[in-house]
Amino acid sequence: MSLTLARRASAEFAGTALLVAAVVGSGIAAARLSPTDVGLQLLENAIATALALGALILTFGPVSGAHFNPVVSAVDWWLGRRAGTGLTARDLAAYVVAQTAGAIVGAVLADLMFGLPAVAWSGTDRTGGQLWLAEVVATAGLVLLVFALARSGRTSAAPAAVGAYIGAAYWFTSSTSFANPAVTVGRAFTDTFAGIAPASVPGFVAAQLVGGVVAIAALAAWYPDAARTADAVVVPHLTPETDTR
């Protein structure tokens, strides 16, 4: 792995870890602060996640693009593979490994911060056609949003727009919008408010991958030149030519 790719992969690792720590940690805090009100717990969890995601995009976007999501990275590779933009296959492999490892570490970190066992497999079953459909919708909408922002030259709005979308999707999807295979895997390692049983993970991940395919089809119809700006997803990252620090 080149130094540049190692730097970007480390940003994806740290960003995804902190994202999952925010998701899981705020879920634990919400359950403790509002033990009798599940709706309030979800609201607290959603607000914290949306705000943390926006801040993390601002922090890591200039380094790696702040994907934090294997589906976003895979679509970036798929669209840019012929145009010579976006991630290479080698980049994609490094990003997916970093994101998944980061998500697991983030869940462990959140558990430890709240005095819980580092790893406790979640017992929360999340399965059924309605939840899988919700994950298709949530993931497709997220991917469409980030590529539409890049194609229309509005990546500066990504922190607010992506954070707002995820915060809203907590409420308008029955699955509470995981929309991310790495985050889904990480959340299996915590038996808390935000957890998902390991047996439920494959169904969610499959639905998220389908959502990525749906997003590719939508982009082909509405943003046929999206591949030209794949380097700007989610936020344009520094290259050896533009990094003058």
C-alpha positions in Angstrom: 0.0 0.0 0.0 1.4 3.4 -1.0 1.9 6.1 1.6 -0.9 8.2 0.1 -3.4 5.3 0.1 -2.4 4.3 3.6 -3.1 7.9 4.7 -6.5 7.9 3.0 -7.4 4.4 4.4 -6.4 5.5 7.9 -8.8 8.4 7.6 -11.6 6.1 6.5 -10.8 3.8 9.5 -10.8 6.7 12.0 -13.8 8.4 10.5 -15.9 5.2 10.4 -14.8 4.3 13.9 -15.9 7.7 15.3 -19.2 7.5 13.3 -20.1 4.2 14.9 -18.9 5.4 18.3 -21.4 8.3 17.9 -24.2 6.0 16.8 -23.7 3.4 19.5 -22.6 5.8 22.2 -25.6 8.1 21.7 -27.9 5.1 21.7 -26.6 4.0 25.0 -26.8 7.5 26.5 -30.4 7.9 25.1 -31.5 4.6 26.7 -30.1 5.7 30.0 -31.4 9.2 29.9 -34.9 8.4 28.6 -35.5 4.8 29.7 -39.2 4.8 29.3 -39.6 6.7 26.0 -38.4 4.8 22.9 -39.4 7.7 20.6 -37.3 10.1 22.6 -34.4 7.7 22.6 -34.5 7.5 18.8 -34.7 11.3 18.5 -31.6 11.7 20.7 -29.8 9.0 18.7 -30.7 10.5 15.4 -29.7 14.0 16.3 -26.3 13.0 17.7 -25.6 10.8 14.6 -26.5 13.5 12.1 -24.4 16.1 13.9 -21.4 13.8 14.3 -21.6 12.7 10.6 -21.5 16.3 9.4 -18.5 17.0 11.7 -16.6 13.9 10.6 -17.1 14.7 6.9 -15.6 18.1 7.5 -12.7 16.6 9.3 -11.8 13.7 7.0 -13.2 14.8 3.7 -10.1 16.6 2.5 -8.0 13.5 3.2 -10.0 10.5 1.9 -13.3 11.9 0.6 -15.1 10.8 3.8 -16.9 7.9 2.3 -17.2 5.9 5.6 -19.4 3.5 3.6 -18.4 0.5 1.4 -21.5 1.1 -0.9 -20.5 4.7 -1.5 -16.9 3.5 -2.2 -18.0 0.7 -4.5 -20.3 3.0 -6.5 -17.5 5.5 -6.8 -15.2 2.8 -8.2 -17.9 1.5 -10.6 -18.7 4.8 -12.0 -15.1 6.0 -12.3 -13.5 2.9 -13.6 -13.6 3.8 -17.3 -13.2 7.6 -16.9 -10.1 7.2 -14.7 -11.8 9.0 -11.9 -12.8 7.9 -8.4 -11.3 4.9 -6.6 -9.2 2.2 -8.2 -9.9 -1.4 -7.4 -6.9 -1.4 -5.0 -8.2 1.8 -3.4 -11.7 0.2 -3.0 -10.3 -2.9 -1.3 -8.3 -0.8 1.2 -11.3 1.5 1.9 -13.7 -1.4 2.5 -11.2 -3.2 4.9 -10.5 0.1 6.7 -14.2 1.0 7.0 -15.3 -2.4 8.3 -12.4 -2.6 10.8 -13.1 1.0 11.9 -16.8 0.2 12.5 -16.0 -2.7 14.8 -13.5 -0.6 16.7 -16.0 2.2 17.0 -18.6 -0.2 18.6 -16.1 -1.5 21.0 -14.9 2.0 21.9 -18.5 3.1 22.6 -19.1 0.1 24.9 -16.0 0.8 26.8 -16.8 4.5 27.3 -20.0 3.5 28.9 -18.5 0.8 31.2 -20.0 -2.1 29.2 -18.2 -5.3 28.0 -16.0 -4.5 25.0 -17.9 -7.0 22.8 -21.4 -8.3 23.4 -23.2 -9.7 20.4 -26.4 -7.9 19.9 -29.7 -9.8 20.6 -31.8 -7.3 18.6 -33.3 -9.2 15.6 -33.9 -6.9 12.6 -35.3 -9.0 9.8 -38.2 -9.0 7.4 -39.1 -7.7 4.0 -40.2 -4.3 5.2 -36.9 -3.7 6.9 -34.9 -4.8 3.9 -37.0 -2.6 1.6 -36.3 0.3 3.9 -32.5 -0.4 3.7 -32.8 -0.4 -0.1 -34.5 3.0 0.0 -32.2 4.5 2.6 -29.0 3.4 0.8 -30.2 4.4 -2.7 -31.2 7.8 -1.4 -27.9 8.3 0.3 -25.8 7.3 -2.6 -27.9 9.4 -5.0 -27.5 12.4 -2.8 -23.7 12.3 -2.5 -23.1 11.7 -6.2 -25.7 14.4 -7.1 -23.8 16.9 -4.9 -20.5 16.0 -6.6 -21.9 16.2 -10.1 -23.6 19.6 -9.5 -20.5 21.1 -7.8 -22.1 21.4 -4.4 -19.8 19.2 -2.3 -19.4 22.0 0.2 -22.9 21.2 1.2 -22.2 17.5 1.9 -21.6 17.7 5.6 -25.0 19.4 6.2 -26.9 17.5 3.5 -25.6 14.0 4.3 -26.1 14.6 8.0 -29.6 15.9 7.4 -30.5 12.9 5.2 -29.3 10.3 7.7 -31.0 12.1 10.5 -34.3 12.2 8.6 -34.0 8.6 7.4 -33.9 7.4 11.0 -37.5 8.4 11.0 -38.9 7.8 7.6 -37.5 4.3 7.2 -38.7 1.3 9.3 -35.1 0.1 9.7 -33.9 3.4 11.1 -31.6 3.7 8.2 -28.4 1.8 8.7 -27.6 2.3 5.0 -24.0 1.2 5.4 -22.6 -2.4 5.4 -19.6 -1.5 7.6 -21.7 0.2 10.2 -24.1 -2.7 10.1 -21.3 -5.1 10.9 -20.0 -2.9 13.6 -23.3 -2.6 15.3 -23.5 -6.4 15.6 -20.7 -6.1 18.2 -22.8 -4.2 20.8 -25.9 -5.5 22.6 -27.3 -2.0 23.1 -30.0 0.3 21.7 -28.2 0.6 18.3 -27.3 -3.1 18.0 -28.3 -5.6 15.3 -28.2 -9.4 15.8 -25.4 -11.1 13.8 -28.0 -13.3 12.1 -29.7 -10.1 10.8 -26.6 -8.6 9.3 -26.5 -10.5 5.9 -30.1 -9.5 5.0 -29.3 -5.8 5.8 -26.0 -5.9 3.8 -27.7 -7.5 0.8 -30.4 -4.9 0.8 -27.8 -2.1 1.1 -26.0 -3.5 -1.9 -29.2 -3.6 -3.9 -29.7 0.0 -2.9 -26.3 0.8 -4.4 -27.4 -0.8 -7.7 -30.6 1.2 -7.7 -28.6 4.4 -7.1 -26.4 3.5 -10.1 -29.5 3.1 -12.3 -30.9 6.4 -11.0 -27.6 8.2 -11.6 -27.5 6.9 -15.2 -31.0 8.4 -15.8 -30.6 11.7 -14.0 -26.8 12.4 -13.8 -25.3 10.5 -16.8 -22.0 12.3 -16.5 -21.6 11.5 -12.8 -18.4 9.5 -13.5 -16.6 12.7 -14.4 -16.8 14.0 -10.8 -16.2 10.7 -9.0 -13.0 12.1 -7.4 -15.2 14.6 -5.5 -17.3 12.0 -3.6 -18.1 12.8 -0.8 -15.7 15.7 -0.5 -12.9 16.4 -2.9 -9.7 15.0 -1.3 -6.2 16.3 -1.6 -4.0 14.7 -4.3 -0.2 15.0 -4.5 -0.7 17.8 -6.9 -3.1 19.8 -4.8 -1.7 19.0 -1.3 0.7 21.9 -0.8 1.0 21.5 3.0 
